[in-house]
Coordinates of N, CA and C and ligand atoms in Angstrom, one line a residue:
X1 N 86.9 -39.2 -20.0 CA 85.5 -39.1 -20.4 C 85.3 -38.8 -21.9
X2 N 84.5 -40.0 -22.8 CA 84.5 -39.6 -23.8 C 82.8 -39.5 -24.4
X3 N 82.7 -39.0 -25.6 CA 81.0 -39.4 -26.0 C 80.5 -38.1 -26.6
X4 N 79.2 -38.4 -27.5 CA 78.7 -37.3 -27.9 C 78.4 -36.3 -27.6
X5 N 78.7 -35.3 -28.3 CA 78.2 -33.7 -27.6 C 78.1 -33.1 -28.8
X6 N 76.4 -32.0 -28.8 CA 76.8 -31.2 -29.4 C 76.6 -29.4 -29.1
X7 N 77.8 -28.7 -30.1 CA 78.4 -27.5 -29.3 C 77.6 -26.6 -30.0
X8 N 77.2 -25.4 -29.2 CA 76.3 -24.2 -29.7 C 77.7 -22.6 -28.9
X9 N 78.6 -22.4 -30.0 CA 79.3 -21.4 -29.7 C 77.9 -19.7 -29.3
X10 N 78.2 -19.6 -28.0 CA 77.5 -18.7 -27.7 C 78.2 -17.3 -27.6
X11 N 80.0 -16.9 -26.4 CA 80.3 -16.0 -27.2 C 81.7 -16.5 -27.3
X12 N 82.0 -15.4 -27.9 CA 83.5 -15.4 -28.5 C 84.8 -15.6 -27.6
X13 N 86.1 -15.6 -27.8 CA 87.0 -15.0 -26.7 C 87.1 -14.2 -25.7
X14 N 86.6 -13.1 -26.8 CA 87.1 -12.3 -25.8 C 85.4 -12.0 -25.4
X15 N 84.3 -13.0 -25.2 CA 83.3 -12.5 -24.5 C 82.6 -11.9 -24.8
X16 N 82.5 -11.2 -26.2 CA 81.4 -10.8 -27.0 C 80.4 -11.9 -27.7
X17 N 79.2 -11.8 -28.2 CA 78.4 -12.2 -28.7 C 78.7 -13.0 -30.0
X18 N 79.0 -14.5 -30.5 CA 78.9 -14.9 -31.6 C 78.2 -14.4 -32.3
X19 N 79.0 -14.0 -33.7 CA 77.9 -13.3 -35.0 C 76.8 -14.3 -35.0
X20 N 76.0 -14.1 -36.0 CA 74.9 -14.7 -36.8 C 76.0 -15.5 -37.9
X21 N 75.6 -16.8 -38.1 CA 76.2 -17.3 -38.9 C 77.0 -18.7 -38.5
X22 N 77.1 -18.3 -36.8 CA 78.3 -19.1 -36.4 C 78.0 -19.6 -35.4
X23 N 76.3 -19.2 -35.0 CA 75.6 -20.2 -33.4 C 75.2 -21.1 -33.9
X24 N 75.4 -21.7 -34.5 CA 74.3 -22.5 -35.2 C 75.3 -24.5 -34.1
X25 N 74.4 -25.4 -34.0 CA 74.1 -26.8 -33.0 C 75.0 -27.9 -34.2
X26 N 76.4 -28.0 -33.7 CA 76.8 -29.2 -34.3 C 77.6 -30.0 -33.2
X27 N 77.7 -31.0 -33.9 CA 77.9 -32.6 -33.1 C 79.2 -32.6 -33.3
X28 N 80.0 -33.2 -32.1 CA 81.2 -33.9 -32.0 C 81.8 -34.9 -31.0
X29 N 82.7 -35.8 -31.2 CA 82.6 -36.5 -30.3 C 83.8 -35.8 -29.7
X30 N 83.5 -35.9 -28.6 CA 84.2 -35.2 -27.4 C 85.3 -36.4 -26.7
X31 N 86.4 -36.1 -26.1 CA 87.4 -36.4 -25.5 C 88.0 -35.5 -24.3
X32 N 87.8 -35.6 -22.6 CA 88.3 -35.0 -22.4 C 89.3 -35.7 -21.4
X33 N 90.6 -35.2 -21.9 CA 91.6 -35.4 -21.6 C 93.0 -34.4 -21.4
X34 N 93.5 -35.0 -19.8 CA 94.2 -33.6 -19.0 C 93.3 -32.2 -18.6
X35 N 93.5 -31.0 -19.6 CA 93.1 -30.2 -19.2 C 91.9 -29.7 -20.6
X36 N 92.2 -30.6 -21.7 CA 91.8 -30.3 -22.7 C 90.4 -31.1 -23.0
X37 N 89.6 -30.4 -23.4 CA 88.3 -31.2 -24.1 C 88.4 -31.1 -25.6
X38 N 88.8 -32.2 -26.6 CA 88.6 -32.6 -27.7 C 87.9 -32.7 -28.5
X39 N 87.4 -31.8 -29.4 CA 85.8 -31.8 -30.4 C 86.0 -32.3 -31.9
X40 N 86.1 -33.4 -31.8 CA 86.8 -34.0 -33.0 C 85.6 -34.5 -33.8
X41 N 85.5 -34.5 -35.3 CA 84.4 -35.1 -36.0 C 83.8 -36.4 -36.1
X42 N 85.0 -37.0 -35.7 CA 84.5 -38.8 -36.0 C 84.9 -39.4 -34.1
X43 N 84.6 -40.3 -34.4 CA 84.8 -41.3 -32.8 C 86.3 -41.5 -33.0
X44 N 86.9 -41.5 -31.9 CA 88.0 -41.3 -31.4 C 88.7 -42.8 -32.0
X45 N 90.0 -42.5 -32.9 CA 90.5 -43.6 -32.9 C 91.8 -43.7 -32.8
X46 N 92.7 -44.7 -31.8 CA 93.8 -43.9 -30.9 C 95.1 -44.2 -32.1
X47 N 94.6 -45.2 -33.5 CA 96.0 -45.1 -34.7 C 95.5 -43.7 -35.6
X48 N 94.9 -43.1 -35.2 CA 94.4 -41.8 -36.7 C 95.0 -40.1 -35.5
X49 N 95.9 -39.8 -36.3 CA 96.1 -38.4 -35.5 C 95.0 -37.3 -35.5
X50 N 95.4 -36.3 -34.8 CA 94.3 -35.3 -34.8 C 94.3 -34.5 -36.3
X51 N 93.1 -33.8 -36.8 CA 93.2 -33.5 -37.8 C 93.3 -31.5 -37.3
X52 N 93.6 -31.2 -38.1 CA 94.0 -29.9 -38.4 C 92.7 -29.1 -37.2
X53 N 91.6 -29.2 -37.8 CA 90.3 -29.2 -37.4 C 90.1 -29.5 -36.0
X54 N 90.3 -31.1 -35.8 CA 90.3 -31.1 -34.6 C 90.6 -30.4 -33.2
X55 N 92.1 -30.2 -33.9 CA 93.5 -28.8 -33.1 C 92.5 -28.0 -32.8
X56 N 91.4 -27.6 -33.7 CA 91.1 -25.9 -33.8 C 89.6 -25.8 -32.9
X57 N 89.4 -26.6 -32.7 CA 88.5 -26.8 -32.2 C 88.4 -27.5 -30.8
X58 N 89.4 -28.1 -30.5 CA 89.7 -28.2 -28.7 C 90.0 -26.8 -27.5
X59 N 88.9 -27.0 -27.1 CA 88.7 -26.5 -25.7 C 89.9 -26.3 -24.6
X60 N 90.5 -25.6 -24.0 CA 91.0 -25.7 -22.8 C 90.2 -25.5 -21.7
X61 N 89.7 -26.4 -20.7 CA 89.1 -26.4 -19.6 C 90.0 -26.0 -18.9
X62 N 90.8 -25.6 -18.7 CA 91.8 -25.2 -17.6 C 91.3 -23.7 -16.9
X63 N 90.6 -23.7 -15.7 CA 90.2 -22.6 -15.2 C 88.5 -22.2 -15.7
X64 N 88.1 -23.0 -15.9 CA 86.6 -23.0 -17.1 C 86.0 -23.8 -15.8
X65 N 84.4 -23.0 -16.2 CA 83.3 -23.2 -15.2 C 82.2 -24.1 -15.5
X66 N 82.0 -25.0 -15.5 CA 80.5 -25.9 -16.0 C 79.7 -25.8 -15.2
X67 N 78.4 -26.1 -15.9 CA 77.5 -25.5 -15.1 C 75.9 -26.1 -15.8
X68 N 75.1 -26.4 -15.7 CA 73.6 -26.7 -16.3 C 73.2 -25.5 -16.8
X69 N 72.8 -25.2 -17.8 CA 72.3 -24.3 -18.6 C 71.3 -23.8 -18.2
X70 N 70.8 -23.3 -17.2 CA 69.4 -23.2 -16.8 C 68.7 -22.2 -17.5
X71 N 69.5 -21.2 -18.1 CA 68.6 -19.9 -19.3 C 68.5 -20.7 -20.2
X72 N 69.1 -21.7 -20.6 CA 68.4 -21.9 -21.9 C 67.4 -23.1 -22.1
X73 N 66.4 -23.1 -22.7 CA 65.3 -23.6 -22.6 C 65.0 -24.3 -23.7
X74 N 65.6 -24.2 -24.8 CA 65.3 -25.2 -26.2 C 65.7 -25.9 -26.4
X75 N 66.7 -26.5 -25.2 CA 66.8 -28.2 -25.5 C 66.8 -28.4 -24.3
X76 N 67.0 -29.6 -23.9 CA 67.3 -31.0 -22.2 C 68.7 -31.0 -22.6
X77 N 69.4 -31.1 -21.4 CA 70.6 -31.4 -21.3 C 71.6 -31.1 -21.5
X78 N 71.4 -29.4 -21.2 CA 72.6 -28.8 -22.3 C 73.2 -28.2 -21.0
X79 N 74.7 -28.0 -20.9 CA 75.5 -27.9 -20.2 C 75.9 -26.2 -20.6
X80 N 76.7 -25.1 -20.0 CA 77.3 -24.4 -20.1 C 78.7 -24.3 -19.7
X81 N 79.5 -23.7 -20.5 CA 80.8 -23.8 -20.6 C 81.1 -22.6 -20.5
X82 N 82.0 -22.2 -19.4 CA 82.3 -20.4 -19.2 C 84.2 -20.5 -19.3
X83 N 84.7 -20.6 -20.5 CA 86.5 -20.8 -20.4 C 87.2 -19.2 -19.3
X84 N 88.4 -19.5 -19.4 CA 89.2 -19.1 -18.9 C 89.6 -17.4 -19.8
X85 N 88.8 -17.8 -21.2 CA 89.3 -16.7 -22.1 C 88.5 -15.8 -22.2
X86 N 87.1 -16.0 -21.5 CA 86.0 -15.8 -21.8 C 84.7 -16.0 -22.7
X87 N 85.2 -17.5 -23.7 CA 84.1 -17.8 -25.1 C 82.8 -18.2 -23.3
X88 N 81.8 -18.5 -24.1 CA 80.7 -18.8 -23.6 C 80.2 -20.5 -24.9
X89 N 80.3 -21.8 -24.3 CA 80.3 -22.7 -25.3 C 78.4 -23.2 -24.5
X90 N 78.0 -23.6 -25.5 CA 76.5 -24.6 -25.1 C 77.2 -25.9 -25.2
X91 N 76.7 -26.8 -24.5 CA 76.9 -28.4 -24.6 C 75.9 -29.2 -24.5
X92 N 75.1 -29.8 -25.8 CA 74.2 -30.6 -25.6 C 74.8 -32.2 -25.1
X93 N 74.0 -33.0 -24.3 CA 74.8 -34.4 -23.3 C 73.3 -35.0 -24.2
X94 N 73.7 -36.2 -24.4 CA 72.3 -37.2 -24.5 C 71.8 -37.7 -23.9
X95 N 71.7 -37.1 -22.4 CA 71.0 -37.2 -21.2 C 71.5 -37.0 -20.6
X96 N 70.3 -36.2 -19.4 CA 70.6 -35.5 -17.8 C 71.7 -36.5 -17.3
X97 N 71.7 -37.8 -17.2 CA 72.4 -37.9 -16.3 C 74.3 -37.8 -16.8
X98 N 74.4 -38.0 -18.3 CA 75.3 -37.9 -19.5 C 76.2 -36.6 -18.8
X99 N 75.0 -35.2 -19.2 CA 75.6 -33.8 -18.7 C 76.0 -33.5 -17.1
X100 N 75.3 -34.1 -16.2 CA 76.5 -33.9 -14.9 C 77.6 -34.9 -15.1
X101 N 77.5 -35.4 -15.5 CA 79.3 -36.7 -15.6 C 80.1 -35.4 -16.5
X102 N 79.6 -34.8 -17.4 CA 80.6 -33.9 -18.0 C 80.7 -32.8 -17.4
X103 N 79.5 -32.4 -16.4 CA 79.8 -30.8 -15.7 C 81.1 -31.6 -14.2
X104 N 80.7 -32.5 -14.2 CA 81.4 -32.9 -12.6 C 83.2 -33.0 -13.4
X105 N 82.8 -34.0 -14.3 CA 84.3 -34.4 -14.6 C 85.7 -33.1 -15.2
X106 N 84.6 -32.0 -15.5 CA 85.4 -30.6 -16.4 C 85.8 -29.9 -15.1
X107 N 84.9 -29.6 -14.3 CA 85.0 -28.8 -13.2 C 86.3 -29.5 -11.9
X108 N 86.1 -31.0 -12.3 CA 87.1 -31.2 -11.2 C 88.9 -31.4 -11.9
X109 N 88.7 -30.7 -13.5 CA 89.9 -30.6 -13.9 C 91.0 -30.0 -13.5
Ligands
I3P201 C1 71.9 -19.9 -35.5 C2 71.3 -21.3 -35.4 C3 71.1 -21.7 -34.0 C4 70.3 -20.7 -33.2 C5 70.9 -19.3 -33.3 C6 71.1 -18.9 -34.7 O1 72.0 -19.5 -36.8 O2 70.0 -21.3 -36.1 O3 70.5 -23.0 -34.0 O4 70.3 -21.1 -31.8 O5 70.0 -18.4 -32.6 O6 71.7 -17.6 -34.8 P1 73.4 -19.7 -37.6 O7 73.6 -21.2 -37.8 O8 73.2 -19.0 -38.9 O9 74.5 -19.1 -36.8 P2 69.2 -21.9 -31.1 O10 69.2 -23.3 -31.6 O11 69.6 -21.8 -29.7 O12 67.9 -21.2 -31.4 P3 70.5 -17.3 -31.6 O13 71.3 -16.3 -32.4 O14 69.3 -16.8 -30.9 O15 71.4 -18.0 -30.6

């Protein structure tokens, strides 16, 4: 499953509250593949390796809960992401029907 998403880091690792500074709604194109979700800056191209960035910024879904955001209210179609480590991730989909293809396909990882 691949396609736009964009991520609103809500908490941290270990489950505390992202500072100020660092919630802030950016775009990536997403790849999810195996166990990993891929938040890479540009559209996926299978001769260009991952960038440093990319690495640091992929998700392990492994044990991670998706879910429709129902607390949050300032956007349509934003997904929740509960990992295995504890971050808390936002996932905006470019439509309802976009965000269950990503809640169904993470969850049956
Ligand atoms: C955040 C940014 C987010 C906002 C968040 C801010 O600032 O404006 O868009 O979330 O509010 O903290 P920064 O980029 O400086 O981290 P919303 O879009 O959901 O309002 P929050 O702290 O209430 O989550």
């Amino acid at each position: 499953k691949t396609g736009f998403l964009a991520r609103k880091i809500h908490a941290d690792m270990d489950g505390k509250k992202t500072p100020w500074g660092k919630r802030g709604w950016k775009t990536f194109y997403a790849v999810l593949k195996g166990t990993v979700l891929y938040l890479q800056k540009d559209e996926y191209k299978p001769e260009k390796a991952l960038s440093e960035e990319d690495l640091k910024n992929a998700v392990s879904v492994h044990h991670a809960l998706a879910s429709k955001a129902t607390d949050y209210e300032k956007k349509p179609n934003v997904l929740k992401l509960k990992t295995a480590d504890w971050s808390v991730l936002l996932f905006q989909a470019q439509s309802q029907e976009e965000m269950q293809t990503w809640i169904n396909k993470i969850n049956c990882v």
